[in-house]
JSON list of C-alpha atoms in Angstrom, two decimals:
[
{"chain": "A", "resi": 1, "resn": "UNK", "atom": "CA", "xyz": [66.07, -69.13, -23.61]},
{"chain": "A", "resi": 2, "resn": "UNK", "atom": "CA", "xyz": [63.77, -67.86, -26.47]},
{"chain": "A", "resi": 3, "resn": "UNK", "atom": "CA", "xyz": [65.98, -68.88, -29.08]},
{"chain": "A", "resi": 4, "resn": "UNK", "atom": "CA", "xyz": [66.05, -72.37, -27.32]},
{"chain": "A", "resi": 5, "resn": "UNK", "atom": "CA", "xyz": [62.05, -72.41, -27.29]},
{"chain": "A", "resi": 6, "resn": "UNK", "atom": "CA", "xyz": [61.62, -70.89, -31.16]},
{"chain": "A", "resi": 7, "resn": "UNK", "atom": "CA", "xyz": [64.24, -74.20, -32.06]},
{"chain": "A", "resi": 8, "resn": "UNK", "atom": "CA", "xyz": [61.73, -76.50, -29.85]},
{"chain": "A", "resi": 9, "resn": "UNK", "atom": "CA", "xyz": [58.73, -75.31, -31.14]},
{"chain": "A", "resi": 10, "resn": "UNK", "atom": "CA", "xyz": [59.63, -75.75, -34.61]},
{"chain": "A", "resi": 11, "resn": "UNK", "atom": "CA", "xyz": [61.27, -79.34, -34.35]},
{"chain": "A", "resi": 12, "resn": "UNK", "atom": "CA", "xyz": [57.76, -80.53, -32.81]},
{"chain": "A", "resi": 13, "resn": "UNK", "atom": "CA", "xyz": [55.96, -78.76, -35.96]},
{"chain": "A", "resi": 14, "resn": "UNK", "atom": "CA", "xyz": [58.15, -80.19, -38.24]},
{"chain": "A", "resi": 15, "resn": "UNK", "atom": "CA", "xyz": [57.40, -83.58, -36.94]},
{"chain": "A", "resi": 16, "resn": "UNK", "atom": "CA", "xyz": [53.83, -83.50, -36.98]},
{"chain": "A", "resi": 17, "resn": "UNK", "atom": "CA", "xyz": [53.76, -81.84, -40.68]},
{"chain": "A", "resi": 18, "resn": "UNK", "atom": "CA", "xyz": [57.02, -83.40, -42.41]},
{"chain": "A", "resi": 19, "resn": "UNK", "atom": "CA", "xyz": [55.12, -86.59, -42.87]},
{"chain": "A", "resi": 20, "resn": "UNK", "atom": "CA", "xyz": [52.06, -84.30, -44.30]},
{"chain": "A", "resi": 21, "resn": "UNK", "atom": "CA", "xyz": [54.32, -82.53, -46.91]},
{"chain": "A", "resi": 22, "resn": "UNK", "atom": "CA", "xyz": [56.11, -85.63, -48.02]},
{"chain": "A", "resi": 23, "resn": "UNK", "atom": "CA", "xyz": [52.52, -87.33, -48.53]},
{"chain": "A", "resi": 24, "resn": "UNK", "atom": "CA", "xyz": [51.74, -84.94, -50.27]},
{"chain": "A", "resi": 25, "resn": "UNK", "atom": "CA", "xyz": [54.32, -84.32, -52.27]},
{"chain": "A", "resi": 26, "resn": "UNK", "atom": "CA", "xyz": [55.09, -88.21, -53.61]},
{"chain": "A", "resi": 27, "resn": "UNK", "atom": "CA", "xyz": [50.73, -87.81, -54.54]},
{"chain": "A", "resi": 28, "resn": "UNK", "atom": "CA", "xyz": [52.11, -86.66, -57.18]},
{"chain": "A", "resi": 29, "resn": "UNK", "atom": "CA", "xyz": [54.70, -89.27, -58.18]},
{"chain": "A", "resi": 30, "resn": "UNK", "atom": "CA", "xyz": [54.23, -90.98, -61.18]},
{"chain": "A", "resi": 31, "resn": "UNK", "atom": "CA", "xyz": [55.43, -94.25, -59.30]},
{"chain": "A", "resi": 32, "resn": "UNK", "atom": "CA", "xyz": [54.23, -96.04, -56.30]},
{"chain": "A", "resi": 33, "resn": "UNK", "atom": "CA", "xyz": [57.33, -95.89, -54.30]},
{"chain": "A", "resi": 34, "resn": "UNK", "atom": "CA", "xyz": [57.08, -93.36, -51.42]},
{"chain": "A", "resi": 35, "resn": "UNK", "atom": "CA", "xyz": [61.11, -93.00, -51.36]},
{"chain": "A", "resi": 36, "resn": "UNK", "atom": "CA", "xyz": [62.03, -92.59, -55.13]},
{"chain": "A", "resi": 37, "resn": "UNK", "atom": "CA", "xyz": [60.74, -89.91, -57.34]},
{"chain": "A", "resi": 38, "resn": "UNK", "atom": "CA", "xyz": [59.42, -91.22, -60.86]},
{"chain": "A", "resi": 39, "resn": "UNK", "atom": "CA", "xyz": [58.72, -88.32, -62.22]},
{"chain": "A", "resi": 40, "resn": "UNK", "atom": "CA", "xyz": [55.46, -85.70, -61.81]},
{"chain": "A", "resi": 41, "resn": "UNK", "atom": "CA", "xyz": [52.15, -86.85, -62.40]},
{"chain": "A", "resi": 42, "resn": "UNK", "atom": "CA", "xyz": [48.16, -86.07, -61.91]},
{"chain": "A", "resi": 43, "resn": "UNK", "atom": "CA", "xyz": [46.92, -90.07, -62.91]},
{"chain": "A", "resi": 44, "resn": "UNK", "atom": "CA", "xyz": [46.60, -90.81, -59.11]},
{"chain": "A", "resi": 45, "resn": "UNK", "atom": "CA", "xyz": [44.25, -88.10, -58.66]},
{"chain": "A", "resi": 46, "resn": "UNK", "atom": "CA", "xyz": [42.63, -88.95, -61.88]},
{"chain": "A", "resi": 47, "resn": "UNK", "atom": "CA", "xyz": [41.65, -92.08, -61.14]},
{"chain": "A", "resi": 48, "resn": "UNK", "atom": "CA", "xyz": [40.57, -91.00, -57.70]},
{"chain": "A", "resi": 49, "resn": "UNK", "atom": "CA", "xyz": [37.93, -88.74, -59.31]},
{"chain": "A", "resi": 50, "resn": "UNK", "atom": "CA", "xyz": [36.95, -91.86, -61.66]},
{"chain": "A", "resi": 51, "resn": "UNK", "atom": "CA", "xyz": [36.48, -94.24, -58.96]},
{"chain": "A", "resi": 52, "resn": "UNK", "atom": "CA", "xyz": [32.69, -93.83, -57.67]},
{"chain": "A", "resi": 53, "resn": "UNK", "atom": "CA", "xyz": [33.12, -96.16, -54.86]},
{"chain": "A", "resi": 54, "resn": "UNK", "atom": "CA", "xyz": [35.85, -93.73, -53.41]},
{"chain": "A", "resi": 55, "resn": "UNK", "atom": "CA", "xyz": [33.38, -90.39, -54.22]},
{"chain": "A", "resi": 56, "resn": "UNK", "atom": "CA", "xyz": [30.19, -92.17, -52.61]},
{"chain": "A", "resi": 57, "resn": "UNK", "atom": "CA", "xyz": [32.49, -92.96, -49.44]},
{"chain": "A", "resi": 58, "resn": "UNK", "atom": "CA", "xyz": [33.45, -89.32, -49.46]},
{"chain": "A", "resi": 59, "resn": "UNK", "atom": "CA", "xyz": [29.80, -87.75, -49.92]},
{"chain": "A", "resi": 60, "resn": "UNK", "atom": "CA", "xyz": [29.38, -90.17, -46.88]},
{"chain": "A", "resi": 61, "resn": "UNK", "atom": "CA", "xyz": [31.73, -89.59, -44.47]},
{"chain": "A", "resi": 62, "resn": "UNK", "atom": "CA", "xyz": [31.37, -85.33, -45.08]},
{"chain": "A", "resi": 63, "resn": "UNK", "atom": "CA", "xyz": [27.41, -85.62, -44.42]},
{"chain": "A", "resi": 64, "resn": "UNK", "atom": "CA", "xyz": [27.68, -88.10, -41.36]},
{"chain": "A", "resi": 65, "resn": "UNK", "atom": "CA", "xyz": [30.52, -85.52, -40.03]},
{"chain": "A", "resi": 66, "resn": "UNK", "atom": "CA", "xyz": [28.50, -82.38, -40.63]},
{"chain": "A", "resi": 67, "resn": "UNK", "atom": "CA", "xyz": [25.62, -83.69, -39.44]},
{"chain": "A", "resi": 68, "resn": "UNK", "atom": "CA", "xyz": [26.81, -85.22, -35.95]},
{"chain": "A", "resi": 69, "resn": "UNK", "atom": "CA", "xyz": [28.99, -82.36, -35.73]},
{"chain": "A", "resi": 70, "resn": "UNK", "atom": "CA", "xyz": [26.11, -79.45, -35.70]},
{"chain": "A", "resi": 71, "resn": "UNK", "atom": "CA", "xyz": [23.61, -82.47, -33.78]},
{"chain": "A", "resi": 72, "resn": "UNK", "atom": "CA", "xyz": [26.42, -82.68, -31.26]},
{"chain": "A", "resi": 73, "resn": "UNK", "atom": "CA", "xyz": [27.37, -79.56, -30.83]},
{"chain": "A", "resi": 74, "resn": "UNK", "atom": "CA", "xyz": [23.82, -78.13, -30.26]},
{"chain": "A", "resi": 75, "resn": "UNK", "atom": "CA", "xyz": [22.93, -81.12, -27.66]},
{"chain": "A", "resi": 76, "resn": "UNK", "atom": "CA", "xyz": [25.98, -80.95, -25.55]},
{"chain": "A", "resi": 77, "resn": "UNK", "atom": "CA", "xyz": [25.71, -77.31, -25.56]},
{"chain": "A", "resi": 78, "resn": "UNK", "atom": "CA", "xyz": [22.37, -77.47, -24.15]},
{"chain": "A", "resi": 79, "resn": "UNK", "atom": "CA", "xyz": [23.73, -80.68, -21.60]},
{"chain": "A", "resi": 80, "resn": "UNK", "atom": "CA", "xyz": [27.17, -78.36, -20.65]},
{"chain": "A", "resi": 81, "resn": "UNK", "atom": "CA", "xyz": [24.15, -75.41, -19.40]},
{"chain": "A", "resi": 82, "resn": "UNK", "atom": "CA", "xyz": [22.18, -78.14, -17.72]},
{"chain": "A", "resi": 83, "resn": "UNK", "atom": "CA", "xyz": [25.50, -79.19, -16.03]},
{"chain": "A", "resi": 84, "resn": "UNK", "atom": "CA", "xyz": [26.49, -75.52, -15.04]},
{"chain": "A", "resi": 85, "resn": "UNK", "atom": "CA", "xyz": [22.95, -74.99, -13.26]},
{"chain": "A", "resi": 86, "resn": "UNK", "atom": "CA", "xyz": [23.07, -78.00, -11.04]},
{"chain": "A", "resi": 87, "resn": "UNK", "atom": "CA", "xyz": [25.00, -78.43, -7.46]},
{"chain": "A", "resi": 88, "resn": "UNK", "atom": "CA", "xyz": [28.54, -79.26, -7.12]},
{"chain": "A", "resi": 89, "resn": "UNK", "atom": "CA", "xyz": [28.03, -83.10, -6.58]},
{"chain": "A", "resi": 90, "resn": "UNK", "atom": "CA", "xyz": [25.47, -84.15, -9.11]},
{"chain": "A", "resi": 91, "resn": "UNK", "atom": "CA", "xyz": [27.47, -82.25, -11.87]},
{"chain": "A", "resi": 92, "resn": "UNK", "atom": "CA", "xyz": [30.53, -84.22, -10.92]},
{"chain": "A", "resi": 93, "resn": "UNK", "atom": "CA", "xyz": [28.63, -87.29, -11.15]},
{"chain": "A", "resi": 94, "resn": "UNK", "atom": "CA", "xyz": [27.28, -86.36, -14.65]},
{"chain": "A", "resi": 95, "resn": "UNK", "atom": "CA", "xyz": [30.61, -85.25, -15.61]},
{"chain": "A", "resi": 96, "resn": "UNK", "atom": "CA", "xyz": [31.75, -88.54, -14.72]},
{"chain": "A", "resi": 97, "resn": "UNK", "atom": "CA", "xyz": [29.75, -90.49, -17.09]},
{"chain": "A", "resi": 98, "resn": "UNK", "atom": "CA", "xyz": [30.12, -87.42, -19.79]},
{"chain": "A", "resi": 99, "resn": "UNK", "atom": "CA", "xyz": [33.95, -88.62, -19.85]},
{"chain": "A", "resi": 100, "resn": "UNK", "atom": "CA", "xyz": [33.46, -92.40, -20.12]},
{"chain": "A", "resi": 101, "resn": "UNK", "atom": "CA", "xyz": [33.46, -92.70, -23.72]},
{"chain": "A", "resi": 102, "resn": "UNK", "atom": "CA", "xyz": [36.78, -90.58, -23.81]},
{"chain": "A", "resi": 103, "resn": "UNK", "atom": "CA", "xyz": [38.52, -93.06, -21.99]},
{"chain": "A", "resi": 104, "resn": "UNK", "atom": "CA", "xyz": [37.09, -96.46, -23.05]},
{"chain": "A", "resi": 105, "resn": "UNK", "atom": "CA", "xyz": [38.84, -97.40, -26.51]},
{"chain": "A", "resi": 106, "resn": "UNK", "atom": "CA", "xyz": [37.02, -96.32, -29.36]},
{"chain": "A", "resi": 107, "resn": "UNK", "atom": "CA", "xyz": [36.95, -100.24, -30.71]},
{"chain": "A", "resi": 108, "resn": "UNK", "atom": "CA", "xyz": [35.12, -100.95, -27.01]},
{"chain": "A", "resi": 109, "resn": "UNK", "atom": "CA", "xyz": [32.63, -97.78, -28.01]},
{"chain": "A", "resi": 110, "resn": "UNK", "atom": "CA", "xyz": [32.04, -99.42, -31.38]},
{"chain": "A", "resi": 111, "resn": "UNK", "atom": "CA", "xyz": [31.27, -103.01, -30.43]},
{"chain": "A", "resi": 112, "resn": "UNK", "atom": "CA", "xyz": [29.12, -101.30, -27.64]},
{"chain": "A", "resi": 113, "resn": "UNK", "atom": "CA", "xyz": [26.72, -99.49, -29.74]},
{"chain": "A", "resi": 114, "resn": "UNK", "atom": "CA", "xyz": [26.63, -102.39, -32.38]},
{"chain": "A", "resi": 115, "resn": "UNK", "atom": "CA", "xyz": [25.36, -104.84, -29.85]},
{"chain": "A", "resi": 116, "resn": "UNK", "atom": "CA", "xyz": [22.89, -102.35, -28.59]},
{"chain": "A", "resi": 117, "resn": "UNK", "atom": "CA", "xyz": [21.17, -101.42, -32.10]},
{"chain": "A", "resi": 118, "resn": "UNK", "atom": "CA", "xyz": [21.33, -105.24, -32.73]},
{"chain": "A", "resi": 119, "resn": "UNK", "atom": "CA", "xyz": [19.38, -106.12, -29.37]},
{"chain": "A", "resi": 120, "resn": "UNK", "atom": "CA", "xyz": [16.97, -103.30, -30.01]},
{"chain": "A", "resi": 121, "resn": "UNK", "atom": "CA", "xyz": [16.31, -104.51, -33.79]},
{"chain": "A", "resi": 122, "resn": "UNK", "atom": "CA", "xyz": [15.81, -107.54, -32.72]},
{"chain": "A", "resi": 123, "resn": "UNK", "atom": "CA", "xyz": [13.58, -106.41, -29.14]},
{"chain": "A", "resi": 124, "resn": "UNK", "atom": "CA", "xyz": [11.31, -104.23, -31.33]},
{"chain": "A", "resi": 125, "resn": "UNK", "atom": "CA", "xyz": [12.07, -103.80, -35.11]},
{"chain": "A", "resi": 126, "resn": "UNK", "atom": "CA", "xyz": [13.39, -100.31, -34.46]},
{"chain": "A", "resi": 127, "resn": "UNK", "atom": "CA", "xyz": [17.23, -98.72, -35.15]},
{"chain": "A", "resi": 128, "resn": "UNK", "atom": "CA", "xyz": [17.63, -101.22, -38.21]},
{"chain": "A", "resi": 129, "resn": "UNK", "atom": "CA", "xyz": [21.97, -100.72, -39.12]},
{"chain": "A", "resi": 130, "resn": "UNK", "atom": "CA", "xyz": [21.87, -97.76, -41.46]},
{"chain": "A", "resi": 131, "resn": "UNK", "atom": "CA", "xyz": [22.79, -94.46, -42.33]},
{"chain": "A", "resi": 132, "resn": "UNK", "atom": "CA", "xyz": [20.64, -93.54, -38.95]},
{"chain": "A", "resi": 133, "resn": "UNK", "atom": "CA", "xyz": [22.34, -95.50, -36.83]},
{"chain": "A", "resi": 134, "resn": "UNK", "atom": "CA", "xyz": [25.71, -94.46, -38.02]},
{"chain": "A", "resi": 135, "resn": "UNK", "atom": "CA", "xyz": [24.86, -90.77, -37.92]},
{"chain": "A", "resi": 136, "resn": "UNK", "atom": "CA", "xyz": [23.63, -91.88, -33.96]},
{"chain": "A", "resi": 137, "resn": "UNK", "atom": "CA", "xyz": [26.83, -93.58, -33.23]},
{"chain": "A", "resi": 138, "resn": "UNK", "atom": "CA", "xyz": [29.24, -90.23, -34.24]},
{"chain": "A", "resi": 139, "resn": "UNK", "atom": "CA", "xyz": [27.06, -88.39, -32.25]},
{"chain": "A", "resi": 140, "resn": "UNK", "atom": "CA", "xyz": [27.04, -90.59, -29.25]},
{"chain": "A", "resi": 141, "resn": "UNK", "atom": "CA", "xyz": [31.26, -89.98, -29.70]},
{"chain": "A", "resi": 142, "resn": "UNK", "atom": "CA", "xyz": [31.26, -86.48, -30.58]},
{"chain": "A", "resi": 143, "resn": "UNK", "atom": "CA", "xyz": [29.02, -85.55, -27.47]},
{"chain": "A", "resi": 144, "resn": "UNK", "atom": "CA", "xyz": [31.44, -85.55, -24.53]},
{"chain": "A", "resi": 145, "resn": "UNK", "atom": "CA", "xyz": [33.74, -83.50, -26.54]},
{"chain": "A", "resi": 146, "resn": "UNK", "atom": "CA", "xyz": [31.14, -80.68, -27.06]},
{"chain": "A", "resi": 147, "resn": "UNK", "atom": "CA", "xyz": [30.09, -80.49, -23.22]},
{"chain": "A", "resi": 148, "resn": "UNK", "atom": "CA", "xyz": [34.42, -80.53, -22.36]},
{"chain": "A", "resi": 149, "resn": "UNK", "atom": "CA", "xyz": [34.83, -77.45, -24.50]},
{"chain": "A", "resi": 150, "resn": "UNK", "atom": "CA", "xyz": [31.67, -75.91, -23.63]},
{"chain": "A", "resi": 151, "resn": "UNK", "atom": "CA", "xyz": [31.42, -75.89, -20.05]},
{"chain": "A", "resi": 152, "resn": "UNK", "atom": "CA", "xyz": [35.03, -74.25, -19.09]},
{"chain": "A", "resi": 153, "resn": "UNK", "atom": "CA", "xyz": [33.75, -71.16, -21.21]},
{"chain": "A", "resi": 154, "resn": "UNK", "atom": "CA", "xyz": [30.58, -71.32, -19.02]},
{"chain": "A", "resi": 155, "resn": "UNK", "atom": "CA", "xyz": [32.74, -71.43, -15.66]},
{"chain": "A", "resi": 156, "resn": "UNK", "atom": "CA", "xyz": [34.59, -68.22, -17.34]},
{"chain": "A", "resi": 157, "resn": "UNK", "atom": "CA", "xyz": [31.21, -66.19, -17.40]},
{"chain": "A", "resi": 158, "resn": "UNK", "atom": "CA", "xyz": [30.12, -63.61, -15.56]},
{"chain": "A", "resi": 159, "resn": "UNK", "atom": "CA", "xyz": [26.61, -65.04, -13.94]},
{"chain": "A", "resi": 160, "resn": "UNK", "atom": "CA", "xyz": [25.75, -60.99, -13.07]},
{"chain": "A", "resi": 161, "resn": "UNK", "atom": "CA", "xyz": [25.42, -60.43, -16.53]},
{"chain": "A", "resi": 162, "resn": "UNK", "atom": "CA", "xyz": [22.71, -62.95, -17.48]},
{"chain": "A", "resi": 163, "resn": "UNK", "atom": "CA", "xyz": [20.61, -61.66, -14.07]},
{"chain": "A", "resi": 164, "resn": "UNK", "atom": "CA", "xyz": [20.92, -58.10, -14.83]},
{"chain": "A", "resi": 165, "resn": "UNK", "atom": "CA", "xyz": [19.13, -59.25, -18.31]},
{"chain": "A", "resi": 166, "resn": "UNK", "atom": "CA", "xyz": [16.71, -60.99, -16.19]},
{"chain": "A", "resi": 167, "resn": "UNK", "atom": "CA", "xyz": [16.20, -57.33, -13.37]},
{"chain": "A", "resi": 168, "resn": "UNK", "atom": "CA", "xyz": [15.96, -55.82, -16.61]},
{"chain": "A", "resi": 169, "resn": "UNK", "atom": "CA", "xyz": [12.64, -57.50, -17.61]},
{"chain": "A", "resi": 170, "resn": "UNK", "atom": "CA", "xyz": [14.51, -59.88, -20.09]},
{"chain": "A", "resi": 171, "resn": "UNK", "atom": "CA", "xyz": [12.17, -63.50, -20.76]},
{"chain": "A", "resi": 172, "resn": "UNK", "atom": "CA", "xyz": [14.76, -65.94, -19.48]},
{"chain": "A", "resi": 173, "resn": "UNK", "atom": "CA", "xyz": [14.71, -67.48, -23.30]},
{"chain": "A", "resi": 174, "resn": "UNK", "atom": "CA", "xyz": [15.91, -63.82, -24.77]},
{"chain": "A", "resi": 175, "resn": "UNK", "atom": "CA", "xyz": [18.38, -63.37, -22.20]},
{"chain": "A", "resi": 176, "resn": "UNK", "atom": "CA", "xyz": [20.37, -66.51, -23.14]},
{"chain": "A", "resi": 177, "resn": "UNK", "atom": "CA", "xyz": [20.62, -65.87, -26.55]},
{"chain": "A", "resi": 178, "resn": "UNK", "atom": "CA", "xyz": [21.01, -62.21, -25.95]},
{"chain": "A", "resi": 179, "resn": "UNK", "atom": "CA", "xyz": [23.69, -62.66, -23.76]},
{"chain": "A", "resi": 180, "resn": "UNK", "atom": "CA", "xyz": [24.67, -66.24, -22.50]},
{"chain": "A", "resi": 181, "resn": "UNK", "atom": "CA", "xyz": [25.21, -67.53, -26.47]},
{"chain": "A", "resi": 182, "resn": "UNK", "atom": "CA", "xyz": [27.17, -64.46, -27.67]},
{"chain": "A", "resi": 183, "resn": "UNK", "atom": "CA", "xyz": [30.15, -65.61, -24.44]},
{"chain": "A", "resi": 184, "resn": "UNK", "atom": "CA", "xyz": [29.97, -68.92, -25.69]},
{"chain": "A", "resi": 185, "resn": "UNK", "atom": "CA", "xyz": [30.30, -68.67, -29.58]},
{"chain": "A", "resi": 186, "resn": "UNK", "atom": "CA", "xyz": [33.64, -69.13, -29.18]},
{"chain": "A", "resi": 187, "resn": "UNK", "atom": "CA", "xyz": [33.83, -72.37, -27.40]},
{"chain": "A", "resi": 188, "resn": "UNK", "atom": "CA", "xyz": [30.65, -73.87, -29.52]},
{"chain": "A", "resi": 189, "resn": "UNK", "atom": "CA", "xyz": [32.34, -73.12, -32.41]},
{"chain": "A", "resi": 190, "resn": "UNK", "atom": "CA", "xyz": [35.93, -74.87, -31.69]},
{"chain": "A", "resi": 191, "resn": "UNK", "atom": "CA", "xyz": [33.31, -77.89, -30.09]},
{"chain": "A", "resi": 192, "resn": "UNK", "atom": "CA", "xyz": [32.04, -78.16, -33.58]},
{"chain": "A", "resi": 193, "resn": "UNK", "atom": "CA", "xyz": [35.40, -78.32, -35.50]},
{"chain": "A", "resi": 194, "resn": "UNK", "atom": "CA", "xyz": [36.66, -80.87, -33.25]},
{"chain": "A", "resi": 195, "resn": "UNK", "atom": "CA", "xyz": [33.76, -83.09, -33.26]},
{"chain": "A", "resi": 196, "resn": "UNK", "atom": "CA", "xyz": [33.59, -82.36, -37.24]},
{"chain": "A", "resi": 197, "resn": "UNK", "atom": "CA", "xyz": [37.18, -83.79, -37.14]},
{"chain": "A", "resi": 198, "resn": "UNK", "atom": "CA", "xyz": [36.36, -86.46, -34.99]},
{"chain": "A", "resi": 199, "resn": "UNK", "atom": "CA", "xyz": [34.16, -87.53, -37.01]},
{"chain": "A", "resi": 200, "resn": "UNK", "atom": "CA", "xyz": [35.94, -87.35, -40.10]},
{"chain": "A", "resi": 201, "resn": "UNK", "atom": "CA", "xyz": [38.76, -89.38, -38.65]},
{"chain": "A", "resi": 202, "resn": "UNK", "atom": "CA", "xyz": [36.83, -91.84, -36.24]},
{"chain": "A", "resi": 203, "resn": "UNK", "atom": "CA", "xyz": [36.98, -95.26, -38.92]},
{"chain": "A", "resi": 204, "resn": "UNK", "atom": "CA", "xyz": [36.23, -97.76, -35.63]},
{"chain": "A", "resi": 205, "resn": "UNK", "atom": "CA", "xyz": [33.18, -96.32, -34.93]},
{"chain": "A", "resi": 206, "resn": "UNK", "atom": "CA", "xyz": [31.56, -96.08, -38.42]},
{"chain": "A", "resi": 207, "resn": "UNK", "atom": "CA", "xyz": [32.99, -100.02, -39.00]},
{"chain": "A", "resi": 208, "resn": "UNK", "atom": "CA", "xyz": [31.26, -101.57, -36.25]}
]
């Protein structure tokens, strides 16, 4: 039974990262076929570090991603403890609309937040389509992510902990990052890689 799930586990891997290696590999063919080797070559990569368009796009996209990633990840932290605090129903409700952009399409997200900086350009002069609004937009996305890694972590805690801080004579400020933030590094941490690659990858929101 093992030996049946070592051979299942590495057919799945080699389907996700055969495609990666071969990529990779015919990068540095000195033809443009991606089936018949030319011969080895670096031009392609040359002429990527030559092309400013391509290096400007780059500097772009990584400072958009960082930045909505640590924005992100520092708002829906504080949202996911918000959530925790509150009674059953109302955090279901805000859980609710915390998911929505997860399961809309992100082409319906896009459109969505292009007609809404439009309308409030045009209302008041304000959230004219720039880097701003783009950095605004991957956060928007990136959000709902944070709070859905966050908040299991939060469920996982020990509350006794952060009110024995408190009987202690802890300020209520000191005791959460003396206590509630160490538990959660974890989880804030993979929030922040995913939104970072979220980011990175999400091309529909950054076109519209």
């Amino acid at each position: 039974m093992k030996v049946l799930s070592r051979i299942y586990n590495a057919l799945i891997f080699l389907f996700l990262y055969a495609p990666i290696v071969l990529l990779i590999v015919f990068s540095f063919n000195n033809g443009k076929s991606r089936v018949e080797w030319k011969g080895f070559t670096l031009r392609w990569y040359e002429n990527l570090f030559n092309n400013e368009l391509i290096l400007k796009s780059l500097r772009v996209t990584l400072l958009v991603a960082v930045l909505a990633a640590a924005i992100a990840t520092i708002i829906g932290t504080a949202a996911a403890v918000g959530m925790h605090g509150m009674n059953k129903r109302l955090r279901h409700v805000f859980m609710t609309v915390n998911n929505l952009p997860m399961v809309n399409p992100e082409i319906v997200t896009g459109v969505s937040l292009m007609l809404m900086f439009v309308f409030v350009f045009r209302a008041t002069g304000l959230l004219k389509p720039s880097f701003f609004t783009l950095l605004l937009s991957h956060i928007t996305f990136c959000l709902p992510y944070v709070v859905l890694q966050v908040s299991p972590k939060l469920r996982q805690m020990n509350p006794h902990m952060y009110e024995a801080a408190l009987d202690l004579g802890c300020h209520p400020f000191k005791a959460f990052f003396k206590v509630v933030l160490p538990q959660l590094t974890p989880a804030i941490l993979s929030a922040f890689l995913i939104s970072l690659t979220y980011s990175i990858d999400d091309f529909i929101i950054s076109y519209f």
